[in-house]
PDB file of C-alpha atoms in Angstrom:
ATOM      1  CA  UNK V 235     -52.137  64.812  26.797  1.00  0.00           C
ATOM      2  CA  UNK V 236     -55.932  64.021  27.225  1.00  0.00           C
ATOM      3  CA  UNK V 237     -58.189  64.334  30.303  1.00  0.00           C
ATOM      4  CA  UNK V 238     -58.218  60.873  32.872  1.00  0.00           C
ATOM      5  CA  UNK V 239     -61.511  59.718  31.847  1.00  0.00           C
ATOM      6  CA  UNK V 240     -64.147  58.644  35.358  1.00  0.00           C
ATOM      7  CA  UNK V 241     -67.917  58.241  34.670  1.00  0.00           C
ATOM      8  CA  UNK V 242     -70.041  61.444  34.135  1.00  0.00           C
ATOM      9  CA  UNK V 243     -72.240  60.727  37.702  1.00  0.00           C
ATOM     10  CA  UNK V 244     -73.080  57.830  40.131  1.00  0.00           C
ATOM     11  CA  UNK V 245     -75.242  57.441  42.841  1.00  0.00           C
ATOM     12  CA  UNK V 246     -75.968  55.354  46.056  1.00  0.00           C
ATOM     13  CA  UNK V 247     -78.514  55.577  49.101  1.00  0.00           C
ATOM     14  CA  UNK V 248     -76.958  56.489  52.117  1.00  0.00           C
ATOM     15  CA  UNK V 249     -74.611  54.408  54.185  1.00  0.00           C
ATOM     16  CA  UNK V 250     -73.680  52.367  50.598  1.00  0.00           C
ATOM     17  CA  UNK V 251     -70.505  52.084  49.440  1.00  0.00           C
ATOM     18  CA  UNK V 252     -69.526  53.299  46.000  1.00  0.00           C
ATOM     19  CA  UNK V 253     -66.367  53.411  44.241  1.00  0.00           C
ATOM     20  CA  UNK V 254     -65.390  56.321  41.359  1.00  0.00           C
ATOM     21  CA  UNK V 255     -63.214  54.738  38.671  1.00  0.00           C
ATOM     22  CA  UNK V 256     -60.094  57.427  36.405  1.00  0.00           C
ATOM     23  CA  UNK V 257     -58.623  55.393  33.633  1.00  0.00           C
ATOM     24  CA  UNK V 258     -55.615  56.292  31.935  1.00  0.00           C
ATOM     25  CA  UNK V 259     -52.896  54.804  29.938  1.00  0.00           C
ATOM     26  CA  UNK V 260     -49.254  53.581  30.724  1.00  0.00           C
ATOM     27  CA  UNK V 261     -47.953  57.302  30.726  1.00  0.00           C
ATOM     28  CA  UNK V 262     -49.887  58.609  33.402  1.00  0.00           C
ATOM     29  CA  UNK V 263     -52.179  56.599  35.797  1.00  0.00           C
ATOM     30  CA  UNK V 264     -50.087  53.634  35.330  1.00  0.00           C
ATOM     31  CA  UNK V 265     -46.340  54.820  35.315  1.00  0.00           C
ATOM     32  CA  UNK V 266     -46.847  56.610  39.164  1.00  0.00           C
ATOM     33  CA  UNK V 267     -48.519  56.550  42.378  1.00  0.00           C
ATOM     34  CA  UNK V 268     -48.707  59.906  42.047  1.00  0.00           C
ATOM     35  CA  UNK V 269     -52.176  59.586  41.459  1.00  0.00           C
ATOM     36  CA  UNK V 270     -55.068  62.384  43.719  1.00  0.00           C
ATOM     37  CA  UNK V 271     -58.702  63.107  44.664  1.00  0.00           C
ATOM     38  CA  UNK V 272     -60.453  66.245  44.945  1.00  0.00           C
ATOM     39  CA  UNK V 273     -63.824  66.977  46.119  1.00  0.00           C
ATOM     40  CA  UNK V 274     -65.755  69.785  44.270  1.00  0.00           C
ATOM     41  CA  UNK V 275     -68.548  70.907  46.003  1.00  0.00           C
ATOM     42  CA  UNK V 276     -70.320  74.335  43.309  1.00  0.00           C
ATOM     43  CA  UNK V 277     -69.546  77.969  43.686  1.00  0.00           C
ATOM     44  CA  UNK V 278     -66.535  76.441  45.907  1.00  0.00           C
ATOM     45  CA  UNK V 279     -62.737  75.355  45.111  1.00  0.00           C
ATOM     46  CA  UNK V 280     -61.723  71.725  44.986  1.00  0.00           C
ATOM     47  CA  UNK V 281     -60.516  70.674  48.707  1.00  0.00           C
ATOM     48  CA  UNK V 282     -57.842  66.943  48.316  1.00  0.00           C
ATOM     49  CA  UNK V 283     -58.931  63.862  49.904  1.00  0.00           C
ATOM     50  CA  UNK V 284     -57.062  61.642  49.028  1.00  0.00           C
ATOM     51  CA  UNK V 285     -52.455  62.588  47.905  1.00  0.00           C
ATOM     52  CA  UNK V 286     -50.275  59.390  46.797  1.00  0.00           C
ATOM     53  CA  UNK V 287     -52.860  57.222  45.561  1.00  0.00           C
ATOM     54  CA  UNK V 288     -54.012  56.303  48.778  1.00  0.00           C
ATOM     55  CA  UNK V 289     -52.872  58.494  51.799  1.00  0.00           C
ATOM     56  CA  UNK V 290     -55.469  60.934  53.447  1.00  0.00           C
ATOM     57  CA  UNK V 291     -54.686  64.516  54.371  1.00  0.00           C
ATOM     58  CA  UNK V 292     -55.698  65.450  58.007  1.00  0.00           C
ATOM     59  CA  UNK V 293     -59.361  65.540  58.507  1.00  0.00           C
ATOM     60  CA  UNK V 294     -60.587  64.411  55.700  1.00  0.00           C
ATOM     61  CA  UNK V 295     -63.019  60.847  56.941  1.00  0.00           C
ATOM     62  CA  UNK V 296     -61.175  57.518  56.233  1.00  0.00           C
ATOM     63  CA  UNK V 297     -64.516  56.839  54.868  1.00  0.00           C
ATOM     64  CA  UNK V 298     -63.031  57.942  51.478  1.00  0.00           C
ATOM     65  CA  UNK V 299     -59.529  55.761  50.257  1.00  0.00           C
ATOM     66  CA  UNK V 300     -57.450  55.037  47.133  1.00  0.00           C
ATOM     67  CA  UNK V 301     -56.478  52.828  45.096  1.00  0.00           C
ATOM     68  CA  UNK V 302     -54.980  51.261  42.066  1.00  0.00           C
ATOM     69  CA  UNK V 303     -55.202  48.803  39.374  1.00  0.00           C
ATOM     70  CA  UNK V 304     -52.765  49.008  35.946  1.00  0.00           C
ATOM     71  CA  UNK V 305     -54.559  52.015  34.389  1.00  0.00           C
ATOM     72  CA  UNK V 306     -57.128  53.261  36.225  1.00  0.00           C
ATOM     73  CA  UNK V 307     -57.652  54.363  39.587  1.00  0.00           C
ATOM     74  CA  UNK V 308     -60.728  54.709  42.178  1.00  0.00           C
ATOM     75  CA  UNK V 309     -61.916  56.662  44.960  1.00  0.00           C
ATOM     76  CA  UNK V 310     -64.592  54.448  47.521  1.00  0.00           C
ATOM     77  CA  UNK V 311     -66.440  56.876  49.235  1.00  0.00           C
ATOM     78  CA  UNK V 312     -67.722  54.107  51.376  1.00  0.00           C
ATOM     79  CA  UNK V 313     -70.854  54.308  54.370  1.00  0.00           C
ATOM     80  CA  UNK V 314     -72.092  57.598  52.136  1.00  0.00           C
ATOM     81  CA  UNK V 315     -73.701  60.541  53.332  1.00  0.00           C
ATOM     82  CA  UNK V 316     -75.609  63.384  52.229  1.00  0.00           C
ATOM     83  CA  UNK V 317     -72.709  65.930  52.464  1.00  0.00           C
ATOM     84  CA  UNK V 318     -70.412  63.732  50.162  1.00  0.00           C
ATOM     85  CA  UNK V 319     -72.854  64.715  47.475  1.00  0.00           C
ATOM     86  CA  UNK V 320     -70.300  66.841  45.239  1.00  0.00           C
ATOM     87  CA  UNK V 321     -68.484  66.494  42.049  1.00  0.00           C
ATOM     88  CA  UNK V 322     -65.107  64.709  42.607  1.00  0.00           C
ATOM     89  CA  UNK V 323     -62.057  64.716  39.823  1.00  0.00           C
ATOM     90  CA  UNK V 324     -59.123  62.893  39.929  1.00  0.00           C
ATOM     91  CA  UNK V 325     -55.673  64.169  38.694  1.00  0.00           C
ATOM     92  CA  UNK V 326     -52.520  62.319  38.017  1.00  0.00           C
ATOM     93  CA  UNK V 327     -48.897  63.102  37.488  1.00  0.00           C
ATOM     94  CA  UNK V 328     -48.055  62.545  33.832  1.00  0.00           C
ATOM     95  CA  UNK V 329     -44.189  62.491  31.971  1.00  0.00           C
ATOM     96  CA  UNK V 330     -40.888  63.981  32.773  1.00  0.00           C
ATOM     97  CA  UNK V 331     -40.345  66.806  33.144  1.00  0.00           C
ATOM     98  CA  UNK V 332     -43.855  66.359  35.244  1.00  0.00           C
ATOM     99  CA  UNK V 333     -46.862  67.523  34.107  1.00  0.00           C
ATOM    100  CA  UNK V 334     -50.553  66.837  35.379  1.00  0.00           C
ATOM    101  CA  UNK V 335     -53.338  66.106  34.332  1.00  0.00           C
ATOM    102  CA  UNK V 336     -57.099  65.203  35.643  1.00  0.00           C
ATOM    103  CA  UNK V 337     -59.863  63.807  34.916  1.00  0.00           C
ATOM    104  CA  UNK V 338     -62.993  64.453  33.534  1.00  0.00           C
ATOM    105  CA  UNK V 339     -64.811  64.154  37.206  1.00  0.00           C
ATOM    106  CA  UNK V 340     -67.446  62.945  38.587  1.00  0.00           C
ATOM    107  CA  UNK V 341     -70.137  64.246  39.721  1.00  0.00           C
ATOM    108  CA  UNK V 342     -71.879  62.522  42.608  1.00  0.00           C
ATOM    109  CA  UNK V 343     -74.862  61.990  43.761  1.00  0.00           C
ATOM    110  CA  UNK V 344     -77.032  60.617  47.146  1.00  0.00           C
ATOM    111  CA  UNK V 345     -80.134  59.949  46.560  1.00  0.00           C
TER     112      UNK V 345
ATOM    113  CA  UNK H 133     -53.453  78.084  58.045  1.00  0.00           C
ATOM    114  CA  UNK H 134     -51.830  79.293  54.872  1.00  0.00           C
ATOM    115  CA  UNK H 135     -54.176  80.853  52.410  1.00  0.00           C
ATOM    116  CA  UNK H 136     -53.914  81.920  48.950  1.00  0.00           C
ATOM    117  CA  UNK H 137     -55.812  85.274  47.150  1.00  0.00           C
ATOM    118  CA  UNK H 138     -55.829  85.363  43.216  1.00  0.00           C
ATOM    119  CA  UNK H 139     -55.954  89.070  42.264  1.00  0.00           C
ATOM    120  CA  UNK H 140     -55.431  90.304  38.145  1.00  0.00           C
ATOM    121  CA  UNK H 141     -58.606  91.822  35.231  1.00  0.00           C
ATOM    122  CA  UNK H 142     -61.702  90.150  34.907  1.00  0.00           C
ATOM    123  CA  UNK H 143     -62.111  91.116  31.507  1.00  0.00           C
ATOM    124  CA  UNK H 144     -59.287  90.320  28.806  1.00  0.00           C
ATOM    125  CA  UNK H 145     -59.162  91.751  25.090  1.00  0.00           C
ATOM    126  CA  UNK H 146     -58.642  88.891  22.646  1.00  0.00           C
ATOM    127  CA  UNK H 147     -55.286  88.421  21.483  1.00  0.00           C
ATOM    128  CA  UNK H 148     -54.614  89.979  24.801  1.00  0.00           C
ATOM    129  CA  UNK H 149     -52.314  88.793  27.523  1.00  0.00           C
ATOM    130  CA  UNK H 150     -54.211  87.572  31.269  1.00  0.00           C
ATOM    131  CA  UNK H 151     -51.904  88.083  33.802  1.00  0.00           C
ATOM    132  CA  UNK H 152     -52.339  86.885  37.157  1.00  0.00           C
ATOM    133  CA  UNK H 153     -51.104  87.646  40.789  1.00  0.00           C
ATOM    134  CA  UNK H 154     -51.616  85.398  43.618  1.00  0.00           C
ATOM    135  CA  UNK H 155     -50.354  86.634  46.826  1.00  0.00           C
ATOM    136  CA  UNK H 156     -49.574  83.749  49.839  1.00  0.00           C
ATOM    137  CA  UNK H 157     -50.013  84.691  53.270  1.00  0.00           C
ATOM    138  CA  UNK H 158     -50.162  82.928  56.528  1.00  0.00           C
ATOM    139  CA  UNK H 159     -46.892  81.508  55.796  1.00  0.00           C
ATOM    140  CA  UNK H 160     -43.410  82.368  53.792  1.00  0.00           C
ATOM    141  CA  UNK H 161     -43.475  80.870  50.321  1.00  0.00           C
ATOM    142  CA  UNK H 162     -41.075  78.322  51.256  1.00  0.00           C
ATOM    143  CA  UNK H 163     -43.537  76.341  52.523  1.00  0.00           C
ATOM    144  CA  UNK H 164     -43.691  74.829  49.862  1.00  0.00           C
ATOM    145  CA  UNK H 165     -41.367  73.837  46.992  1.00  0.00           C
ATOM    146  CA  UNK H 166     -44.091  74.344  43.979  1.00  0.00           C
ATOM    147  CA  UNK H 167     -46.546  76.284  43.311  1.00  0.00           C
ATOM    148  CA  UNK H 168     -49.515  76.586  40.629  1.00  0.00           C
ATOM    149  CA  UNK H 169     -52.389  77.526  38.115  1.00  0.00           C
ATOM    150  CA  UNK H 170     -55.660  76.031  37.473  1.00  0.00           C
ATOM    151  CA  UNK H 171     -58.764  77.273  35.971  1.00  0.00           C
ATOM    152  CA  UNK H 172     -61.112  75.407  35.174  1.00  0.00           C
ATOM    153  CA  UNK H 173     -63.323  76.521  31.884  1.00  0.00           C
ATOM    154  CA  UNK H 174     -67.567  77.118  32.956  1.00  0.00           C
ATOM    155  CA  UNK H 175     -69.424  74.548  34.072  1.00  0.00           C
ATOM    156  CA  UNK H 176     -66.565  72.171  32.853  1.00  0.00           C
ATOM    157  CA  UNK H 177     -63.771  70.337  34.611  1.00  0.00           C
ATOM    158  CA  UNK H 178     -59.792  71.717  36.632  1.00  0.00           C
ATOM    159  CA  UNK H 179     -57.207  71.313  34.127  1.00  0.00           C
ATOM    160  CA  UNK H 180     -53.811  72.435  35.468  1.00  0.00           C
ATOM    161  CA  UNK H 181     -51.914  74.837  33.725  1.00  0.00           C
ATOM    162  CA  UNK H 182     -48.044  74.688  35.643  1.00  0.00           C
ATOM    163  CA  UNK H 183     -46.643  75.568  38.512  1.00  0.00           C
ATOM    164  CA  UNK H 184     -43.456  77.270  39.978  1.00  0.00           C
ATOM    165  CA  UNK H 185     -41.129  75.987  42.582  1.00  0.00           C
ATOM    166  CA  UNK H 186     -39.610  78.183  44.715  1.00  0.00           C
ATOM    167  CA  UNK H 187     -36.308  78.626  43.497  1.00  0.00           C
ATOM    168  CA  UNK H 188     -37.838  79.573  40.099  1.00  0.00           C
ATOM    169  CA  UNK H 189     -38.185  76.243  38.375  1.00  0.00           C
ATOM    170  CA  UNK H 190     -41.286  75.665  35.939  1.00  0.00           C
ATOM    171  CA  UNK H 191     -42.974  73.455  34.863  1.00  0.00           C
ATOM    172  CA  UNK H 192     -46.523  74.266  32.044  1.00  0.00           C
ATOM    173  CA  UNK H 193     -48.900  72.238  30.615  1.00  0.00           C
ATOM    174  CA  UNK H 194     -47.817  71.237  27.305  1.00  0.00           C
ATOM    175  CA  UNK H 195     -51.375  72.757  25.937  1.00  0.00           C
ATOM    176  CA  UNK H 196     -49.677  75.659  27.299  1.00  0.00           C
ATOM    177  CA  UNK H 197     -46.619  75.997  27.026  1.00  0.00           C
ATOM    178  CA  UNK H 198     -45.815  78.533  23.732  1.00  0.00           C
ATOM    179  CA  UNK H 199     -47.887  81.287  25.841  1.00  0.00           C
ATOM    180  CA  UNK H 200     -47.136  80.841  29.449  1.00  0.00           C
ATOM    181  CA  UNK H 201     -44.916  82.230  32.008  1.00  0.00           C
ATOM    182  CA  UNK H 202     -44.877  81.766  35.719  1.00  0.00           C
ATOM    183  CA  UNK H 203     -42.924  84.286  38.530  1.00  0.00           C
ATOM    184  CA  UNK H 204     -42.169  84.766  41.598  1.00  0.00           C
ATOM    185  CA  UNK H 205     -41.477  87.609  43.689  1.00  0.00           C
ATOM    186  CA  UNK H 206     -40.375  85.752  47.534  1.00  0.00           C
ATOM    187  CA  UNK H 207     -39.606  89.386  49.073  1.00  0.00           C
ATOM    188  CA  UNK H 208     -43.572  89.729  48.259  1.00  0.00           C
ATOM    189  CA  UNK H 209     -45.016  85.981  49.586  1.00  0.00           C
ATOM    190  CA  UNK H 210     -46.522  86.068  45.246  1.00  0.00           C
ATOM    191  CA  UNK H 211     -46.349  84.776  42.656  1.00  0.00           C
ATOM    192  CA  UNK H 212     -47.882  85.611  38.095  1.00  0.00           C
ATOM    193  CA  UNK H 213     -49.199  83.745  35.774  1.00  0.00           C
ATOM    194  CA  UNK H 214     -49.168  85.407  32.089  1.00  0.00           C
ATOM    195  CA  UNK H 215     -50.620  84.574  29.589  1.00  0.00           C
ATOM    196  CA  UNK H 216     -51.179  85.233  25.567  1.00  0.00           C
ATOM    197  CA  UNK H 217     -52.581  84.950  22.757  1.00  0.00           C
ATOM    198  CA  UNK H 218     -56.021  84.272  24.486  1.00  0.00           C
ATOM    199  CA  UNK H 219     -58.620  83.471  22.603  1.00  0.00           C
ATOM    200  CA  UNK H 220     -62.439  82.707  24.830  1.00  0.00           C
ATOM    201  CA  UNK H 221     -61.656  79.197  24.902  1.00  0.00           C
ATOM    202  CA  UNK H 222     -59.390  80.896  27.700  1.00  0.00           C
ATOM    203  CA  UNK H 223     -62.114  82.573  29.749  1.00  0.00           C
ATOM    204  CA  UNK H 224     -62.767  80.398  33.223  1.00  0.00           C
ATOM    205  CA  UNK H 225     -61.609  80.185  36.829  1.00  0.00           C
ATOM    206  CA  UNK H 226     -58.709  80.534  37.344  1.00  0.00           C
ATOM    207  CA  UNK H 227     -57.016  78.990  40.663  1.00  0.00           C
ATOM    208  CA  UNK H 228     -53.466  79.413  42.858  1.00  0.00           C
ATOM    209  CA  UNK H 229     -52.448  76.694  44.489  1.00  0.00           C
ATOM    210  CA  UNK H 230     -49.960  75.403  46.836  1.00  0.00           C
ATOM    211  CA  UNK H 231     -48.212  72.364  45.935  1.00  0.00           C
ATOM    212  CA  UNK H 232     -47.722  69.072  47.924  1.00  0.00           C
ATOM    213  CA  UNK H 233     -46.785  65.412  47.727  1.00  0.00           C
ATOM    214  CA  UNK H 234     -47.296  66.102  43.726  1.00  0.00           C
ATOM    215  CA  UNK H 235     -51.809  67.360  44.577  1.00  0.00           C
ATOM    216  CA  UNK H 236     -52.779  70.780  45.393  1.00  0.00           C
ATOM    217  CA  UNK H 237     -53.504  70.508  49.633  1.00  0.00           C
ATOM    218  CA  UNK H 238     -54.461  74.609  49.667  1.00  0.00           C
ATOM    219  CA  UNK H 239     -56.247  76.409  46.885  1.00  0.00           C
ATOM    220  CA  UNK H 240     -57.026  79.759  46.264  1.00  0.00           C
ATOM    221  CA  UNK H 241     -60.887  80.647  45.629  1.00  0.00           C
ATOM    222  CA  UNK H 242     -60.291  81.662  42.018  1.00  0.00           C
ATOM    223  CA  UNK H 243     -60.101  84.660  39.660  1.00  0.00           C
ATOM    224  CA  UNK H 244     -63.416  84.512  36.633  1.00  0.00           C
ATOM    225  CA  UNK H 245     -61.067  85.787  33.698  1.00  0.00           C
ATOM    226  CA  UNK H 246     -63.402  85.993  30.840  1.00  0.00           C
ATOM    227  CA  UNK H 247     -62.111  86.657  27.480  1.00  0.00           C
ATOM    228  CA  UNK H 248     -64.391  89.549  25.049  1.00  0.00           C
ATOM    229  CA  UNK H 249     -63.789  91.867  23.517  1.00  0.00           C
TER     230      UNK H 249
END
């Protein structure tokens, strides 16, 4: 069970949009819509930002959105803000019985 | 508001057994079907260890399957992780988690476990 592949780092200026990719296989990302995304600040526990591919938990800004094409899921952050500077991880359900695999993580820097 | 708190030894000897407990407060364990464990090695990414349902069904990451056991104690609102034959590679921050919609919606603060003699 290999980790999903994410770019190590991405950056953008305030107000811009960035899209973080999360590439898996037909056994995980490509097989279902059970993809979630997490935001993690240094020294803090992760926070759920997206579940079921594109659903936002209550309280999460609508600047965050999720989508998928084939074996690659994506998280788009619109209207980038300084507070969005953090690490982001994707996660996908894989196989039966279910197991979950996380992505390698992406460090987002707001310029 | 559900809160989770991990506890257990911060230092485990190589080849020993790592044992952690997670206490759930702010609600009964029946509020969620699945409860799990995730770890994060220093400076590294997240790794799902496994999950246990409110009626004791377990699913484990195949990478840990032969070494991991999870259990729950609903009367005390807690669940536990046991990982045997640990090595330095098991040094990590261990999070307990409440799962919902195949994701983690609540996390503990994490507890650092170091494997060292």
